[in-house]
Coordinates of C-alpha atoms in Angstrom, one line a residue:
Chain A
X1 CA -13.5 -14.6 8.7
X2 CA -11.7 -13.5 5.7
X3 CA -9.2 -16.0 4.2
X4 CA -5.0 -15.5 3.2
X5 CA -5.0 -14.6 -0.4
X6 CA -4.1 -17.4 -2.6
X7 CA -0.3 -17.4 -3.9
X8 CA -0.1 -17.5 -7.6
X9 CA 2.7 -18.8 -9.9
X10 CA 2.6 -17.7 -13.9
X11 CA 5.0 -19.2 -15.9
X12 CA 6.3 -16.2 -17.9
X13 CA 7.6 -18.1 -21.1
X14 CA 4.8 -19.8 -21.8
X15 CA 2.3 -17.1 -21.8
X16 CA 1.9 -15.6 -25.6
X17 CA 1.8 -11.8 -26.0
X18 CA -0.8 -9.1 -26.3
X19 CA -0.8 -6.2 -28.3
X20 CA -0.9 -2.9 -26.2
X21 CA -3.5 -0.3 -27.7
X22 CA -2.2 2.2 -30.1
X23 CA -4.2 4.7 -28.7
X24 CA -1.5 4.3 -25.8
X25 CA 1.8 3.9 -27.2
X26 CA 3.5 3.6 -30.7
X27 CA 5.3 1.3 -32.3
X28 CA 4.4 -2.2 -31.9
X29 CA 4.6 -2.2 -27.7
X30 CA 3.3 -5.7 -26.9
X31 CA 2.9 -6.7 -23.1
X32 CA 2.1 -10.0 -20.7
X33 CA -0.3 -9.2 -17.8
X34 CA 1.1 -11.5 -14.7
X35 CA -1.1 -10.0 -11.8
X36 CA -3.6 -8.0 -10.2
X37 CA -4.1 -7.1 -6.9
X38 CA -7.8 -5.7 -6.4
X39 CA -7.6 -4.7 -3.0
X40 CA -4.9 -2.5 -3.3
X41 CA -4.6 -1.6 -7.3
X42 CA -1.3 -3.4 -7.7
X43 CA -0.7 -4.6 -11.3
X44 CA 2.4 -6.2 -12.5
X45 CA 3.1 -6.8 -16.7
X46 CA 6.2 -8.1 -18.7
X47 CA 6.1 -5.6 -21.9
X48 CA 7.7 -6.3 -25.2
X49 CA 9.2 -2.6 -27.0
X50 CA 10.8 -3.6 -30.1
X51 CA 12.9 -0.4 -31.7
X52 CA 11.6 3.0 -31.5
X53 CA 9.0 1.9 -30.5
X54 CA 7.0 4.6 -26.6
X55 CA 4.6 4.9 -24.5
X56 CA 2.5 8.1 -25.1
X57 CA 1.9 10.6 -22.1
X58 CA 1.2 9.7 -18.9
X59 CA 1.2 10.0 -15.2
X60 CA 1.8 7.6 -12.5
X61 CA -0.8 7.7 -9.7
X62 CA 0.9 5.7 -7.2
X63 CA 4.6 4.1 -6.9
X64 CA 6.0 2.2 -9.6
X65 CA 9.2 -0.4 -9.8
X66 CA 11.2 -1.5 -13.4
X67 CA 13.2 -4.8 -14.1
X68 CA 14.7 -3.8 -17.2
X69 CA 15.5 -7.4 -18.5
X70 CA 16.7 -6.9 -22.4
X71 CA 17.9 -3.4 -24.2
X72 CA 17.6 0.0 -23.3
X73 CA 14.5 2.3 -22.3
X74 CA 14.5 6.6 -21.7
X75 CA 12.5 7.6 -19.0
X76 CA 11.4 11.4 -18.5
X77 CA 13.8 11.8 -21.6
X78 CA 16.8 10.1 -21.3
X79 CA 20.0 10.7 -19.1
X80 CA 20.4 13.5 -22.1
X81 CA 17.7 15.4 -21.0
X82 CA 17.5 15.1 -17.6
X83 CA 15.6 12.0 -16.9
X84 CA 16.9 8.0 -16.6
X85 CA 18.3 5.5 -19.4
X86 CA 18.0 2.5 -18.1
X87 CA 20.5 -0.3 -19.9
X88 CA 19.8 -4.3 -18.8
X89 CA 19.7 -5.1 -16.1
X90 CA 18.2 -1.8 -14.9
X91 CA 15.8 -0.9 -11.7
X92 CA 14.1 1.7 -11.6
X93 CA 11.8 3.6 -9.4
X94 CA 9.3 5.7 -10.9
X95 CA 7.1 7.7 -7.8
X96 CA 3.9 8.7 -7.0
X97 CA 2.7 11.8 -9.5
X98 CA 6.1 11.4 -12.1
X99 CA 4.7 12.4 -15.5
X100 CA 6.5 10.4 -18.3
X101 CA 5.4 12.9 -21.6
X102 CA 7.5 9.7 -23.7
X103 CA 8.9 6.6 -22.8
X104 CA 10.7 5.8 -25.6
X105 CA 13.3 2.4 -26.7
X106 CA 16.1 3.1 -29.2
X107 CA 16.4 -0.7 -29.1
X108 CA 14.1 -3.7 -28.8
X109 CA 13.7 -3.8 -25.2
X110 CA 11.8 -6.0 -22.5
X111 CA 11.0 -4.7 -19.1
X112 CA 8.9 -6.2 -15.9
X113 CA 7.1 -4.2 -13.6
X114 CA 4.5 -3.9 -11.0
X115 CA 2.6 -0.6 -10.7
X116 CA 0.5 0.3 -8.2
X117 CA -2.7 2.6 -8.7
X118 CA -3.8 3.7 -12.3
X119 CA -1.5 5.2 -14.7
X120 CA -3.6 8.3 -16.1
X121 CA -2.7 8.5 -20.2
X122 CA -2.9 12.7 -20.4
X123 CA -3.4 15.5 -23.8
X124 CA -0.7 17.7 -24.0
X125 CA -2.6 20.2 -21.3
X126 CA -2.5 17.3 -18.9
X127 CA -6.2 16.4 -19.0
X128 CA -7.3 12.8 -18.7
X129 CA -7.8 10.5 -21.7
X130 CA -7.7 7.3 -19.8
X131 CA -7.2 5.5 -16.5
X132 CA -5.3 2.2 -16.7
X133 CA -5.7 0.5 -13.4
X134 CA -6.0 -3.0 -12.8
X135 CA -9.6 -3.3 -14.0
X136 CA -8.7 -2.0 -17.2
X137 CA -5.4 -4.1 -17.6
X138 CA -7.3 -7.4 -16.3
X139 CA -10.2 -7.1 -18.6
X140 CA -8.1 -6.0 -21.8
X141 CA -5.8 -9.2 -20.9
X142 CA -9.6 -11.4 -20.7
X143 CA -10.6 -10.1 -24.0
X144 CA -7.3 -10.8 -25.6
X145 CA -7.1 -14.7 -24.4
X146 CA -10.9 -15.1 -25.2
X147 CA -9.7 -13.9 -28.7
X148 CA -7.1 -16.4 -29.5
X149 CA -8.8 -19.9 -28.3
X150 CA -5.5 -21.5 -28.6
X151 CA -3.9 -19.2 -25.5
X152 CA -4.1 -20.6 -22.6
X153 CA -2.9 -18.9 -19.1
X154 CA -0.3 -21.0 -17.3
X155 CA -1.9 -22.6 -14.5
Chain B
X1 CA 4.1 21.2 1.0
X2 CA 5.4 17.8 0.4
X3 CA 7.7 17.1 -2.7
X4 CA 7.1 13.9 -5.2
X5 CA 9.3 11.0 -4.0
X6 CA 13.0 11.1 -6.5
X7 CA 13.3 8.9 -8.9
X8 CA 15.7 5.8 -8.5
X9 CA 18.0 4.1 -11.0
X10 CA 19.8 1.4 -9.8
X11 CA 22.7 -0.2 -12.5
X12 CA 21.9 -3.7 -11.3
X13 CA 25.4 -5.5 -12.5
X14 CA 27.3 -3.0 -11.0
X15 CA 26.7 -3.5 -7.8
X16 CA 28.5 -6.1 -5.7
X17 CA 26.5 -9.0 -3.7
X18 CA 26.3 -9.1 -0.1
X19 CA 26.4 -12.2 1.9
X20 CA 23.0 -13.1 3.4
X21 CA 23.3 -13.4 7.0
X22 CA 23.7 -17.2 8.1
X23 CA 21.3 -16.8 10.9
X24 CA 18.6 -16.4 8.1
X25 CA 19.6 -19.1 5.7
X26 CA 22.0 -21.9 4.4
X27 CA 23.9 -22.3 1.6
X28 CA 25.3 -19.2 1.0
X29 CA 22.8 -17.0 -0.3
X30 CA 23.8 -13.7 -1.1
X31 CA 22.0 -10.3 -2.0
X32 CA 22.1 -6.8 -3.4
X33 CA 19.4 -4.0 -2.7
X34 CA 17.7 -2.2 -5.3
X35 CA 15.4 0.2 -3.3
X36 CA 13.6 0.6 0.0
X37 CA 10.5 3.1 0.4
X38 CA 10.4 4.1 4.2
X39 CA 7.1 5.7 4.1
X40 CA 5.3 2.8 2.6
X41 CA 7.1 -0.2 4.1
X42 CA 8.4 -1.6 0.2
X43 CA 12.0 -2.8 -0.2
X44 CA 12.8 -4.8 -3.2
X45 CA 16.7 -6.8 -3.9
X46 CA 17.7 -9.5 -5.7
X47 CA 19.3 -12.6 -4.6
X48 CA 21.7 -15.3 -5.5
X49 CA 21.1 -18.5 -4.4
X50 CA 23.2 -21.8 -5.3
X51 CA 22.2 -25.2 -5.6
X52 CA 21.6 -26.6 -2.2
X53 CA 20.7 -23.3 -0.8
X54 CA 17.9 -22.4 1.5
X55 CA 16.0 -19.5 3.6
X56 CA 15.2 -20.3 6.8
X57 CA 11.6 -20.4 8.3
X58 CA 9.8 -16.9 8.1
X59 CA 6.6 -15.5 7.4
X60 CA 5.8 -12.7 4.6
X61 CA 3.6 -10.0 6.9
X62 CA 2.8 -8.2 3.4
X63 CA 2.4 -9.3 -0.2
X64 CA 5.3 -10.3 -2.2
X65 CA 6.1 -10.5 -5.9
X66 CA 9.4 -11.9 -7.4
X67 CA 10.5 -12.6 -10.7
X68 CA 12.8 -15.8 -11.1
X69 CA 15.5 -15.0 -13.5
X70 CA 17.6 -18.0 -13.1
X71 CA 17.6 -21.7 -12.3
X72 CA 14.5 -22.9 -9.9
X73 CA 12.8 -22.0 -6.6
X74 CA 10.7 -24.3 -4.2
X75 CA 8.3 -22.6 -2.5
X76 CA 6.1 -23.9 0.3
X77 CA 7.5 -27.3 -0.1
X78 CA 7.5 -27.2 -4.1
X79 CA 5.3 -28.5 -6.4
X80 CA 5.5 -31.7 -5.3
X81 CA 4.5 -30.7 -1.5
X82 CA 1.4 -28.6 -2.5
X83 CA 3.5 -25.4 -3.0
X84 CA 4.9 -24.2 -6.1
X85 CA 8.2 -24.8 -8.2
X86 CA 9.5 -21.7 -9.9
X87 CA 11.6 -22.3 -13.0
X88 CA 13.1 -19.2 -14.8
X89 CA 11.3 -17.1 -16.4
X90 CA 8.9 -17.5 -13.2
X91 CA 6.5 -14.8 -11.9
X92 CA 4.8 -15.3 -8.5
X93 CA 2.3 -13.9 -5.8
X94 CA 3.1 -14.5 -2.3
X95 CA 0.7 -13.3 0.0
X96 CA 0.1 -11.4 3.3
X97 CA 0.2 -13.8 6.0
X98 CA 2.2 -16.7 3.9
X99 CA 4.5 -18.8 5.8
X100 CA 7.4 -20.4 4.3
X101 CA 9.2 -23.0 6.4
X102 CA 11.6 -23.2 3.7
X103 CA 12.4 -22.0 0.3
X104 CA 15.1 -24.0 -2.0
X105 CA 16.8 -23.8 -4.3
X106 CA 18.0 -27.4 -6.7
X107 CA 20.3 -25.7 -8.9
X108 CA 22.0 -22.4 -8.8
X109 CA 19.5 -19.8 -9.1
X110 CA 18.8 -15.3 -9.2
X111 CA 15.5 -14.0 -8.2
X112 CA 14.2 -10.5 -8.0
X113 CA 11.6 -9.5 -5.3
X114 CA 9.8 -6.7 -4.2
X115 CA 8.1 -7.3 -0.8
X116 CA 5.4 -4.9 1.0
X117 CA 6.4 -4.8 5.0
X118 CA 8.4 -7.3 7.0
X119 CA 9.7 -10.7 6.8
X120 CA 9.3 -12.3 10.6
X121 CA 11.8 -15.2 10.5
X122 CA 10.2 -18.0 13.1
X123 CA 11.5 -20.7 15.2
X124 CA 10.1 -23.8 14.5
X125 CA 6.7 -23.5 17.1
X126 CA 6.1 -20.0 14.8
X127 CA 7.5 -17.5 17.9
X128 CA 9.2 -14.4 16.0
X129 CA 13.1 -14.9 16.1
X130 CA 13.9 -11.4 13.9
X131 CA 12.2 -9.1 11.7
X132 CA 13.6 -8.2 8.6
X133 CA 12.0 -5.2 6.8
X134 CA 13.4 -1.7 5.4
X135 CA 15.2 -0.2 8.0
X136 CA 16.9 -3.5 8.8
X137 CA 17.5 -4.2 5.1
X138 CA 18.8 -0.7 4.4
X139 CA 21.0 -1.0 7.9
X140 CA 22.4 -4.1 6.6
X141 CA 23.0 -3.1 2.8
X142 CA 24.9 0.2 4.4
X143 CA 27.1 -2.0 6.9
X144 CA 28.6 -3.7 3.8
X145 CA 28.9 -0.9 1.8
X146 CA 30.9 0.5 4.8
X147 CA 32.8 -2.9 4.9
X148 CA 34.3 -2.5 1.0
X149 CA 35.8 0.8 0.5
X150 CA 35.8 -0.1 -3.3
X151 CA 32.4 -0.6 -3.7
X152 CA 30.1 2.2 -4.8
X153 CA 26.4 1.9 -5.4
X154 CA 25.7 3.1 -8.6
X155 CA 24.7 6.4 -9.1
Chain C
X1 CA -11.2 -12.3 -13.7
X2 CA -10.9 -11.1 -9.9
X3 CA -13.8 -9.6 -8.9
X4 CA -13.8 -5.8 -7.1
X5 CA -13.9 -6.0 -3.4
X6 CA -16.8 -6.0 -1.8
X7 CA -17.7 -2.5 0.5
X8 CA -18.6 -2.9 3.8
X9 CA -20.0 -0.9 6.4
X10 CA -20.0 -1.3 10.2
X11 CA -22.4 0.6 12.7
X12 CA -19.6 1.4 15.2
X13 CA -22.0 1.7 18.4
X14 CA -23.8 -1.7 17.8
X15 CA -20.5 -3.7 18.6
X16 CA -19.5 -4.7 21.9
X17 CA -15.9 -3.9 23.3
X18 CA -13.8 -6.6 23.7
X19 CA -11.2 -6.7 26.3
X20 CA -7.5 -6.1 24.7
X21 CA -4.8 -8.9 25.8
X22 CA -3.2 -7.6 29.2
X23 CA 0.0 -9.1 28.1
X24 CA 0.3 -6.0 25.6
X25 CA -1.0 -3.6 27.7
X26 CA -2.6 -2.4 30.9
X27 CA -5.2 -0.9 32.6
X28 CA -8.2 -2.3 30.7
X29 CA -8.2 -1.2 27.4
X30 CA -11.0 -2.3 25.3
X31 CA -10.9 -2.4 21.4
X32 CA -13.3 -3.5 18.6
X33 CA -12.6 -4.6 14.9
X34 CA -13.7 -2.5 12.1
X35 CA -12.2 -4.1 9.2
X36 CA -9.2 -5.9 8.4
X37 CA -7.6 -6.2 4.4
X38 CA -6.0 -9.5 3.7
X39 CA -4.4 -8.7 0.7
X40 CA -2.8 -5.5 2.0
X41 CA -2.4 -6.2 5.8
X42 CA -4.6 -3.6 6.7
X43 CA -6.5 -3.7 9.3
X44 CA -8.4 -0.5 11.4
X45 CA -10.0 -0.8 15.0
X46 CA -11.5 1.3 17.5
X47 CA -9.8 1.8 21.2
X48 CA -11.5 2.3 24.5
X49 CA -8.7 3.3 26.9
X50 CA -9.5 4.2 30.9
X51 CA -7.9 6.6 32.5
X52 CA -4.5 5.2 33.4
X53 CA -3.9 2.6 30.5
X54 CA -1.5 2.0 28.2
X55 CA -0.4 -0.4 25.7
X56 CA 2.9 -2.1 26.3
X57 CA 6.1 -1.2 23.9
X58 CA 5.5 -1.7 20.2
X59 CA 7.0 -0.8 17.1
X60 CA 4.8 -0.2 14.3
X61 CA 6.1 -2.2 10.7
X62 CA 3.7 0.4 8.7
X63 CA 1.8 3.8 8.7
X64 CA -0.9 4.3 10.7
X65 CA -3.2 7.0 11.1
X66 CA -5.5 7.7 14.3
X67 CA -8.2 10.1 15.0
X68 CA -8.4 10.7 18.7
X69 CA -12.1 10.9 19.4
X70 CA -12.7 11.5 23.2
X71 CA -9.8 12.1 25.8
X72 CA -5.5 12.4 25.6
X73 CA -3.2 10.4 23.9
X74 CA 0.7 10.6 24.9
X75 CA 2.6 9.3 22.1
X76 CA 5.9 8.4 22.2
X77 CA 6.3 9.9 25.5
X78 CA 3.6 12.8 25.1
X79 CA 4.8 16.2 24.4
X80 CA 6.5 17.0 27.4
X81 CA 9.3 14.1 26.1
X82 CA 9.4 15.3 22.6
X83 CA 6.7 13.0 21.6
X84 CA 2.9 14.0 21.2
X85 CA 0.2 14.8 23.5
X86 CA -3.4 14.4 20.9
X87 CA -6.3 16.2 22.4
X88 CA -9.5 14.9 21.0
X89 CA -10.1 15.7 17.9
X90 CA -7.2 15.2 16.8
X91 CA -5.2 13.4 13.8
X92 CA -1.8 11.7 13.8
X93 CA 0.4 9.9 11.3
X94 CA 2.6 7.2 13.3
X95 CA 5.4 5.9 10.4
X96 CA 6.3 2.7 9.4
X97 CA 9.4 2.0 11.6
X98 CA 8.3 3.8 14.9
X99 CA 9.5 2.4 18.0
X100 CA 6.4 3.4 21.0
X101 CA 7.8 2.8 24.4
X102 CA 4.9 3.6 26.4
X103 CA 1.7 4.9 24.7
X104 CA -0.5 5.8 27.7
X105 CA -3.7 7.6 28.2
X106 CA -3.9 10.2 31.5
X107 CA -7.6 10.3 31.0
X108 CA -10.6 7.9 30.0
X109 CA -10.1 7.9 25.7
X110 CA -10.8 6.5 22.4
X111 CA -9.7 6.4 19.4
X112 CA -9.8 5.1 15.8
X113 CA -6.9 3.6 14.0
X114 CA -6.1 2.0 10.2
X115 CA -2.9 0.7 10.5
X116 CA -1.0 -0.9 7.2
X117 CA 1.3 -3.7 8.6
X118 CA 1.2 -5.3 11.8
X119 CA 2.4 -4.5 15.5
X120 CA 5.7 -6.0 16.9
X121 CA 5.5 -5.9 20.6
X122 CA 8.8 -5.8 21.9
X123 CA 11.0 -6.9 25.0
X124 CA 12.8 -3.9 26.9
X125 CA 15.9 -5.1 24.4
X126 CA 14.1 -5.1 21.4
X127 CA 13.1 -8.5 20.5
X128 CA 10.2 -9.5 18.9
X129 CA 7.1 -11.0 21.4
X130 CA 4.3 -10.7 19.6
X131 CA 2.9 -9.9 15.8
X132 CA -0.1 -8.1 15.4
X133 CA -1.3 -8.1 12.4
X134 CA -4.2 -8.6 10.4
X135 CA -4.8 -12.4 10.9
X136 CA -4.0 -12.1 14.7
X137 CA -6.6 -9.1 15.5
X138 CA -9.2 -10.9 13.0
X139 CA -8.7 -14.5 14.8
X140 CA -8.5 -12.7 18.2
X141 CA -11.8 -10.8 17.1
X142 CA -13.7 -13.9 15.8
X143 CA -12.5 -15.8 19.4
X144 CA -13.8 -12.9 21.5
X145 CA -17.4 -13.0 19.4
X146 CA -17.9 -17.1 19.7
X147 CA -17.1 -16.6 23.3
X148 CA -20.7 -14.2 23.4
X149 CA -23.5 -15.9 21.5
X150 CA -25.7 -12.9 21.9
X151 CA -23.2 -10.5 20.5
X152 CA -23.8 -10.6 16.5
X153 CA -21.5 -8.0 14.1
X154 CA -23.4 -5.2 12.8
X155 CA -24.4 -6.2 9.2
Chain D
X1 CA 20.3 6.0 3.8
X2 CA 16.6 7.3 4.0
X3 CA 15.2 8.1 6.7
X4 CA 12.0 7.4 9.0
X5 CA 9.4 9.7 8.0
X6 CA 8.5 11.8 10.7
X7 CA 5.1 11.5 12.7
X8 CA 2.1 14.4 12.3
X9 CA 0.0 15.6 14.4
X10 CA -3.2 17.8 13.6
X11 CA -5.1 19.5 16.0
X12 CA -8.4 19.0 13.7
X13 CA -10.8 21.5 15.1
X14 CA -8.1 24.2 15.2
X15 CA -8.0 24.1 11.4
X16 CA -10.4 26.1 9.1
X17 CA -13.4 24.7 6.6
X18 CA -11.6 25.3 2.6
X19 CA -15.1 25.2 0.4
X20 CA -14.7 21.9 -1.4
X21 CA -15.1 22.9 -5.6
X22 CA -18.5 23.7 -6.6
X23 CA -17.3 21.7 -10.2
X24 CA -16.8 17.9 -8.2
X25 CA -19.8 18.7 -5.5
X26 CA -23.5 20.1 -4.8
X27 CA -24.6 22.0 -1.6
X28 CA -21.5 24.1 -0.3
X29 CA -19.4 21.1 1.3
X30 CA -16.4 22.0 3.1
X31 CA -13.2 20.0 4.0
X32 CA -9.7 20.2 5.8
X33 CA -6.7 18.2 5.1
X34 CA -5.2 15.9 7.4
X35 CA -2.3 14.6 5.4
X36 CA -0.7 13.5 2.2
X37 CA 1.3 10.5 1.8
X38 CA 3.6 11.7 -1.4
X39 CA 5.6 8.0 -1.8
X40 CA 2.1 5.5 -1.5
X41 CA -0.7 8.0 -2.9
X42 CA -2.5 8.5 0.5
X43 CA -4.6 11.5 1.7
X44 CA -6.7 12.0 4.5
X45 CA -9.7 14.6 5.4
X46 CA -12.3 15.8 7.2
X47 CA -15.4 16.7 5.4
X48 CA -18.3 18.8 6.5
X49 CA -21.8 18.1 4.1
X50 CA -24.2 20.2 4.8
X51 CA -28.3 18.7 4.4
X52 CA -28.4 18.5 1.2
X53 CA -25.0 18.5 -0.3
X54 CA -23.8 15.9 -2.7
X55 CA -20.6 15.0 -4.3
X56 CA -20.4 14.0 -8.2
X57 CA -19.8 11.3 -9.8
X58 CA -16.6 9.5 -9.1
X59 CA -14.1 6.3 -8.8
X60 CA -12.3 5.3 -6.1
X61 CA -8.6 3.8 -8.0
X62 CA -7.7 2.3 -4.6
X63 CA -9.4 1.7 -1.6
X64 CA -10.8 4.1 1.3
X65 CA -11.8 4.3 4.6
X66 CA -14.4 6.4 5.9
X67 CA -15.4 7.4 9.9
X68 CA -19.1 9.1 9.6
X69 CA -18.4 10.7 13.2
X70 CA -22.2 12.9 12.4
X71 CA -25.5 12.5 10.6
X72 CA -25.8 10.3 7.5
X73 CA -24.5 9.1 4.4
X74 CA -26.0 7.5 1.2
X75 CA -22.9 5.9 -0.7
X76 CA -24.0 3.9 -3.5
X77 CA -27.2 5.1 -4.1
X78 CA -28.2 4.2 0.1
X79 CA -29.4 1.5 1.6
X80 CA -32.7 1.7 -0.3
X81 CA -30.8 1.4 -3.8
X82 CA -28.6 -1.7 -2.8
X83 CA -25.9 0.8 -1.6
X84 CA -25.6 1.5 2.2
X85 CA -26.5 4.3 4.0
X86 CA -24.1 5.6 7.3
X87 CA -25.4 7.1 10.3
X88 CA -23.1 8.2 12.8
X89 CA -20.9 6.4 14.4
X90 CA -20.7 4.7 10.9
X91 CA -17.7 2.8 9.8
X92 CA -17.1 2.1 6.1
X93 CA -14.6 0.4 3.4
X94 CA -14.8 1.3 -0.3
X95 CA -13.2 -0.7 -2.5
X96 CA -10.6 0.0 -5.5
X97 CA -12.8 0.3 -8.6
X98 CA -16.2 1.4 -7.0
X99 CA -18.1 4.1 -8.7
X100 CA -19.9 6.3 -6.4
X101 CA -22.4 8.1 -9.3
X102 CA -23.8 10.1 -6.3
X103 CA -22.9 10.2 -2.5
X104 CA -25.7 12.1 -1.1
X105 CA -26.2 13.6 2.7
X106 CA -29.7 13.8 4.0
X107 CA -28.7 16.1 7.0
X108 CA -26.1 17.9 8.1
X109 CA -22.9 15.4 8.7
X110 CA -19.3 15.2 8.8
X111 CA -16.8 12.3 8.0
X112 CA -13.1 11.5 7.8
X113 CA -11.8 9.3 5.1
X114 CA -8.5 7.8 4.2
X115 CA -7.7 7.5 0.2
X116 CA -5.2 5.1 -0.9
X117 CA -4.6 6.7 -4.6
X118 CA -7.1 9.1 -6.6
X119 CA -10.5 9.8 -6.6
X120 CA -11.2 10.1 -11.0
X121 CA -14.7 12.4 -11.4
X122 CA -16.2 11.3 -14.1
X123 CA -19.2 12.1 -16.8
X124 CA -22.1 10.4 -17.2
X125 CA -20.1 8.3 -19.7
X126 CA -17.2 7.1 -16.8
X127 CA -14.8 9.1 -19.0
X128 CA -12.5 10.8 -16.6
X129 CA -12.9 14.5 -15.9
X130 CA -10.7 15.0 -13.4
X131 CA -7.6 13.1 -11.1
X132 CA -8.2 14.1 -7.3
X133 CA -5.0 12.7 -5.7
X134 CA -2.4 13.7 -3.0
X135 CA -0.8 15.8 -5.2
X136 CA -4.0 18.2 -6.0
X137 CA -5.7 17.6 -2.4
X138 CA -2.4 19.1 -0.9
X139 CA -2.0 21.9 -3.8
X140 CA -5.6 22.9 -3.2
X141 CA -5.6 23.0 0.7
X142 CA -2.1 24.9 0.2
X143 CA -3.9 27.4 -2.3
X144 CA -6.6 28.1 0.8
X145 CA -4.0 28.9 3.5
X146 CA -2.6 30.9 1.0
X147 CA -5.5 32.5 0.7
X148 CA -6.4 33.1 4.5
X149 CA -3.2 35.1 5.9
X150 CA -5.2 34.7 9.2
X151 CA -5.0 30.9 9.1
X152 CA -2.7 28.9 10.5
X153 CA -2.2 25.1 10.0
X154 CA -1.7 23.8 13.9
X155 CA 1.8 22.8 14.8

């Protein structure tokens, strides 16, 4: 018999922040990794986007949801250019197969969300660089506590 | 051939908060939606909960997450039952099959949460008294749109 | 760190049938567990349906996709109501939010089903009976084995 | 408000083989689509492997479901490399995150499967090649009818 999965509670303030890879994003992005579902590929992250700071290219293999909880964040180019700006408190709804070529912050900026499936980062053609699933995000969140001996997960 | 699934913004201080009904919950409760995704089973709002306030007896059919923006949440009893107690910034997991014979709230609190199927809100020997997922949430949202001529969801 | 989910495989002709509650259907239908997914609330099964069954009214809370193996299918009142009328082979997607009155079976059939989300069987009114779901059909599974010491699950 | 999404029906053996790509697979296997999923990421298909035939190296980003309704299947290596190995009726789960370096058919067999997000091909390094999801499952089966004026897909 398989068991209920275990609830989980993370308290968000007290967890310190990681730095997201450059190879992704620009700018000083930092993120918080607050779950992962390995059955179903669900991973959920607080990320920190000080000013002018984006994520590079990338698509969204399954559904994704936004809290925008501080500043401002262009999606598929801003309202300008035919995609979302999202002002706190924003949602948003990002859907299976959107390509974002640059998510981009004019101001420092925090926003939740919970993703699920891999985000694919892409080359301008659209080939693959690098699948970010919840493998990836748990192990790079692993190696960043087992950096910093001090850091503890909230229980 | 299928098209990719719009993209959603929602403004989420622009929309107007719905009463909970009272046949769910005490204390005045009240809600806005955010997004529901019929194919999939997701619908995600945020609530508004004061002090003294409380949901009713119900069991989460799929997983949960919610984000606790404000104030405090007792889940499962709280802490000091063997469940958790949520204070703001709070992240946390709730899991298929979890039953809840009542979540509180000690001081005025707002959470977020995005939940994956149906609520089943149960009488006290577990029998199902009403289920609550998308087409029911979206149904209900609608009515009190319908009910305020003023208010608009945001584009 | 979560680990990955372990695979599983099930040899689908080494299970016994296990009779299917009569108070959610009729005429003998026979059904064995192939999997279920806690985290998710999935869970997939195999039918054995005599000429003449049927299940009682349901609505279904998520997709779920069947693949008619031997026999007829009338779904939602077979093709002559507007429903459908599967032939084996055949594949159908049943949505999250479909109501099934009467899903009945002219000749002797099986068929395979994953669905995401559980069952509601329903009075003629509407109201909730009975949910299905994962936990349910894995408790009802693991009752039906203890009840047979000689029957072991395929390994 | 959205809508229910509608039910499907496919009368399987009334579809055509499309020749699954000679750059993700060995030994001229064949396939037919069942059906996309645009807001979750799911696809579903038949697939016909000659003795002989292999597929490539690949991750599963989110779990499957397989039905090996003829002949036999080494996934993982087989049941002689610590993998298993399906004969028919064979029922199976793989997991989000597995890497299937070679899934291998001894004689001439045929399964259905169920893909909750992307299949990523891979080099012998597990750097991605190419993203198999809905999206490009239900581009390349519409590229085949395209090709075919003589095929229909059934009603």
């Amino acid at each position: 018999m398989k068991s209920q999965i275990a609830e989980e509670y993370v308290q968000v303030d007290a967890l310190d922040w990681a730095p997201f890879p450059e190879a992704l994003s620009k700018g000083g992005i930092r993120w918080k990794l607050m779950h992962v579902s390995p059955e179903m590929g669900v991973w959920t992250a607080f990320f920190d986007c000080p000013a002018g700071s984006s994520f590079n290219a990338h698509t969204h293999q399954g559904p994704g949801e936004y809290l925008l909880t501080k500043g401002r964040m262009d999606v598929r180019g801003g309202k300008a250019n035919g995609g979302d700006t999202a002002v706190a408190p924003g949602y948003g709804y990002e859907s299976a197969g959107a390509r974002h070529d640059q998510t981009a912050f004019p101001v420092d900026s925090e926003f939740y969300m919970s993703f699920l499936g891999p985000l694919v980062f892409i080359s301008a053609d659209g080939s693959p660089l690098a699948v970010v699933g919840w493998k990836e995000v748990q192990g790079a969140w692993q190696a960043f506590l087992d950096s910093k001996p001090a850091v503890k997960r909230a229980a």
